[in-house]
Structure formats: structure tokens, C-alpha cells
PDB file of C-alpha atoms in Angstrom:
ATOM      1  CA  UNK H   1       0.068  -0.097   0.074  1.00  0.00           C
ATOM      2  CA  UNK H   2       1.256   3.577  -0.652  1.00  0.00           C
ATOM      3  CA  UNK H   3       2.146   5.963   2.115  1.00  0.00           C
ATOM      4  CA  UNK H   4      -0.835   7.045   3.892  1.00  0.00           C
ATOM      5  CA  UNK H   5      -1.855  10.923   3.793  1.00  0.00           C
ATOM      6  CA  UNK H   6      -1.746  12.865   6.885  1.00  0.00           C
ATOM      7  CA  UNK H   7       1.610  13.961   7.544  1.00  0.00           C
ATOM      8  CA  UNK H   8       2.594  13.279   3.933  1.00  0.00           C
ATOM      9  CA  UNK H   9       5.611  11.387   4.663  1.00  0.00           C
ATOM     10  CA  UNK H  10       8.420  12.535   2.316  1.00  0.00           C
ATOM     11  CA  UNK H  11      12.177  12.365   2.355  1.00  0.00           C
ATOM     12  CA  UNK H  12      12.391  16.283   1.569  1.00  0.00           C
ATOM     13  CA  UNK H  13      12.443  18.990   4.056  1.00  0.00           C
ATOM     14  CA  UNK H  14       9.342  21.234   3.747  1.00  0.00           C
ATOM     15  CA  UNK H  15       9.877  24.607   2.247  1.00  0.00           C
ATOM     16  CA  UNK H  16      11.113  27.026   5.191  1.00  0.00           C
ATOM     17  CA  UNK H  17      10.912  24.026   7.577  1.00  0.00           C
ATOM     18  CA  UNK H  18      13.363  21.745   9.341  1.00  0.00           C
ATOM     19  CA  UNK H  19      14.010  18.094   9.785  1.00  0.00           C
ATOM     20  CA  UNK H  20      15.324  16.397  12.554  1.00  0.00           C
ATOM     21  CA  UNK H  21      17.027  13.116  12.044  1.00  0.00           C
ATOM     22  CA  UNK H  22      18.052  10.678  14.726  1.00  0.00           C
ATOM     23  CA  UNK H  23      17.733  13.521  17.369  1.00  0.00           C
ATOM     24  CA  UNK H  24      18.174  12.203  20.891  1.00  0.00           C
ATOM     25  CA  UNK H  25      16.141  13.881  23.753  1.00  0.00           C
ATOM     26  CA  UNK H  26      16.096  13.939  27.659  1.00  0.00           C
ATOM     27  CA  UNK H  27      13.161  15.342  29.422  1.00  0.00           C
ATOM     28  CA  UNK H  28      11.115  15.119  32.504  1.00  0.00           C
ATOM     29  CA  UNK H  29       7.231  14.273  31.821  1.00  0.00           C
ATOM     30  CA  UNK H  30       4.948  13.867  34.711  1.00  0.00           C
ATOM     31  CA  UNK H  31       7.915  13.543  37.168  1.00  0.00           C
ATOM     32  CA  UNK H  32       9.492  10.804  35.352  1.00  0.00           C
ATOM     33  CA  UNK H  33      12.862  11.027  33.351  1.00  0.00           C
ATOM     34  CA  UNK H  34      12.342  10.059  29.705  1.00  0.00           C
ATOM     35  CA  UNK H  35      15.156   9.438  27.133  1.00  0.00           C
ATOM     36  CA  UNK H  36      14.890   8.368  23.574  1.00  0.00           C
ATOM     37  CA  UNK H  37      15.906   9.189  20.030  1.00  0.00           C
ATOM     38  CA  UNK H  38      13.188  10.597  17.347  1.00  0.00           C
ATOM     39  CA  UNK H  39      13.795   8.811  13.926  1.00  0.00           C
ATOM     40  CA  UNK H  40      12.554  11.549  12.153  1.00  0.00           C
ATOM     41  CA  UNK H  41      10.572  14.910  12.994  1.00  0.00           C
ATOM     42  CA  UNK H  42       9.363  17.356  10.257  1.00  0.00           C
ATOM     43  CA  UNK H  43       8.666  20.968  11.218  1.00  0.00           C
ATOM     44  CA  UNK H  44       6.819  23.110   9.075  1.00  0.00           C
ATOM     45  CA  UNK H  45       6.768  26.658   9.347  1.00  0.00           C
ATOM     46  CA  UNK H  46       4.639  29.597   8.190  1.00  0.00           C
ATOM     47  CA  UNK H  47       6.417  32.367   5.970  1.00  0.00           C
ATOM     48  CA  UNK H  48       6.668  34.462   9.153  1.00  0.00           C
ATOM     49  CA  UNK H  49       8.853  31.590  11.062  1.00  0.00           C
ATOM     50  CA  UNK H  50       6.043  30.471  13.234  1.00  0.00           C
ATOM     51  CA  UNK H  51       5.476  26.657  13.464  1.00  0.00           C
ATOM     52  CA  UNK H  52       2.363  25.514  11.730  1.00  0.00           C
ATOM     53  CA  UNK H  53       2.927  21.871  11.869  1.00  0.00           C
ATOM     54  CA  UNK H  54       5.020  19.076  13.530  1.00  0.00           C
ATOM     55  CA  UNK H  55       5.046  15.453  12.639  1.00  0.00           C
ATOM     56  CA  UNK H  56       6.881  12.680  14.237  1.00  0.00           C
ATOM     57  CA  UNK H  57       7.951   9.597  12.129  1.00  0.00           C
ATOM     58  CA  UNK H  58       8.993   6.365  13.730  1.00  0.00           C
ATOM     59  CA  UNK H  59      10.336   3.680  11.315  1.00  0.00           C
ATOM     60  CA  UNK H  60       9.581   0.142  12.170  1.00  0.00           C
ATOM     61  CA  UNK H  61      10.635  -3.246  10.461  1.00  0.00           C
ATOM     62  CA  UNK H  62       7.791  -5.085  11.802  1.00  0.00           C
ATOM     63  CA  UNK H  63       6.429  -7.315   9.054  1.00  0.00           C
ATOM     64  CA  UNK H  64       2.832  -6.224   8.513  1.00  0.00           C
ATOM     65  CA  UNK H  65       1.120  -8.031   5.717  1.00  0.00           C
ATOM     66  CA  UNK H  66      -2.359  -7.765   6.767  1.00  0.00           C
ATOM     67  CA  UNK H  67      -4.902  -5.533   8.782  1.00  0.00           C
ATOM     68  CA  UNK H  68      -4.626  -7.699  11.876  1.00  0.00           C
ATOM     69  CA  UNK H  69      -0.933  -7.600  11.971  1.00  0.00           C
ATOM     70  CA  UNK H  70      -1.015  -3.875  11.327  1.00  0.00           C
ATOM     71  CA  UNK H  71      -3.713  -3.457  14.349  1.00  0.00           C
ATOM     72  CA  UNK H  72      -1.262  -5.531  16.692  1.00  0.00           C
ATOM     73  CA  UNK H  73       1.830  -3.436  15.629  1.00  0.00           C
ATOM     74  CA  UNK H  74       0.148  -0.037  16.036  1.00  0.00           C
ATOM     75  CA  UNK H  75      -1.199  -1.499  19.548  1.00  0.00           C
ATOM     76  CA  UNK H  76       2.437  -2.401  20.557  1.00  0.00           C
ATOM     77  CA  UNK H  77       3.992   1.144  19.449  1.00  0.00           C
ATOM     78  CA  UNK H  78       1.108   3.448  20.363  1.00  0.00           C
ATOM     79  CA  UNK H  79       2.323   4.327  23.756  1.00  0.00           C
ATOM     80  CA  UNK H  80       5.741   5.058  22.650  1.00  0.00           C
ATOM     81  CA  UNK H  81       4.585   7.267  19.850  1.00  0.00           C
ATOM     82  CA  UNK H  82       2.169   9.213  22.327  1.00  0.00           C
ATOM     83  CA  UNK H  83       5.214   9.828  24.574  1.00  0.00           C
ATOM     84  CA  UNK H  84       7.231  11.197  21.432  1.00  0.00           C
ATOM     85  CA  UNK H  85       4.081  13.453  20.691  1.00  0.00           C
ATOM     86  CA  UNK H  86       4.372  14.918  24.078  1.00  0.00           C
ATOM     87  CA  UNK H  87       8.189  15.441  24.062  1.00  0.00           C
ATOM     88  CA  UNK H  88       8.047  16.994  20.415  1.00  0.00           C
ATOM     89  CA  UNK H  89       5.291  19.455  21.635  1.00  0.00           C
ATOM     90  CA  UNK H  90       7.561  20.411  24.618  1.00  0.00           C
ATOM     91  CA  UNK H  91      10.596  20.769  22.408  1.00  0.00           C
ATOM     92  CA  UNK H  92       8.605  22.967  19.840  1.00  0.00           C
ATOM     93  CA  UNK H  93       6.352  24.849  22.056  1.00  0.00           C
ATOM     94  CA  UNK H  94       3.155  23.655  20.343  1.00  0.00           C
ATOM     95  CA  UNK H  95       0.307  21.747  21.922  1.00  0.00           C
ATOM     96  CA  UNK H  96       0.451  18.131  22.006  1.00  0.00           C
ATOM     97  CA  UNK H  97      -2.853  17.723  20.349  1.00  0.00           C
ATOM     98  CA  UNK H  98      -1.300  19.532  17.170  1.00  0.00           C
ATOM     99  CA  UNK H  99       1.431  17.139  16.965  1.00  0.00           C
ATOM    100  CA  UNK H 100       0.912  14.340  14.374  1.00  0.00           C
ATOM    101  CA  UNK H 101       2.480  10.847  14.658  1.00  0.00           C
ATOM    102  CA  UNK H 102       3.040   8.248  12.036  1.00  0.00           C
ATOM    103  CA  UNK H 103       4.588   4.736  12.013  1.00  0.00           C
ATOM    104  CA  UNK H 104       6.209   4.016   8.891  1.00  0.00           C
ATOM    105  CA  UNK H 105       6.593   0.363   8.328  1.00  0.00           C
ATOM    106  CA  UNK H 106       9.757  -0.223   6.182  1.00  0.00           C
ATOM    107  CA  UNK H 107       8.991  -3.849   5.121  1.00  0.00           C
ATOM    108  CA  UNK H 108       5.555  -3.119   3.477  1.00  0.00           C
ATOM    109  CA  UNK H 109       6.444   0.615   2.767  1.00  0.00           C
ATOM    110  CA  UNK H 110       3.178   1.618   4.462  1.00  0.00           C
ATOM    111  CA  UNK H 111       2.910   4.644   6.879  1.00  0.00           C
ATOM    112  CA  UNK H 112      -0.244   4.843   9.230  1.00  0.00           C
ATOM    113  CA  UNK H 113      -1.269   7.772  11.662  1.00  0.00           C
ATOM    114  CA  UNK H 114      -1.143   7.115  15.502  1.00  0.00           C
ATOM    115  CA  UNK H 115      -4.036   8.709  17.371  1.00  0.00           C
ATOM    116  CA  UNK H 116      -3.510  10.858  20.179  1.00  0.00           C
ATOM    117  CA  UNK H 117      -4.360   9.358  23.483  1.00  0.00           C
TER     118      UNK H 117
END
């Protein structure tokens, strides 16, 4: 299946925006120390420099060949992506609800959005 719409996964940097690749982070969320590494974060900016979109992509090598496997894989990774959503929000200064997250399955070349929880 093709890459799904939503964050519009692309290897290109958006005009006027920025891309973080393999960016490590350390942050305290809800009193707990959280460390991790973003695979890819795309930050889109308006002409005046304000952030008008943030999307976190997390690449997975899971073999996802049908909808049942896809649902299981999303379930396994959903908590991680929602933590990444909160971290990206804190690092960019945008509300967590406005940060979009996608799992990108490299085996099937498929991208799926992860709902905010």
C-alpha cells in the first residue's frame, strides 16, 4: 500500500521548515525522566517563521502483511509514539494535540497515523 496521507511522509524538507533525524532527547514528563531518539521529526513553518505543523515519524521493521498484523503493531507502538508526541510538543512549544505521529513500516512501505491518546 502507498504511504498514507496525513503527515505526507517525504524524504524532503518542507520549504522554510526543518527536519530532525536521529535526534536524541532527555526530558522530565509527569515527574519521570524520559530518554529516547526521534527517528524523524518534520517541522513546517509559516512564512513568518511560526511553526504551523509538527509530525513525528517512527520507522519500524515489523512485517505487517494484513490488517490484523497492522492493528497489533500499532497497539504495540502506540504508547511510545504518544510519549514522542508530548516530547516533540515540549521541544517545539506547540500543543501536544497538534503534533501528528506516524508509524512507517519499512518492510511493507506503509505509513499509518497514530491517534493521540
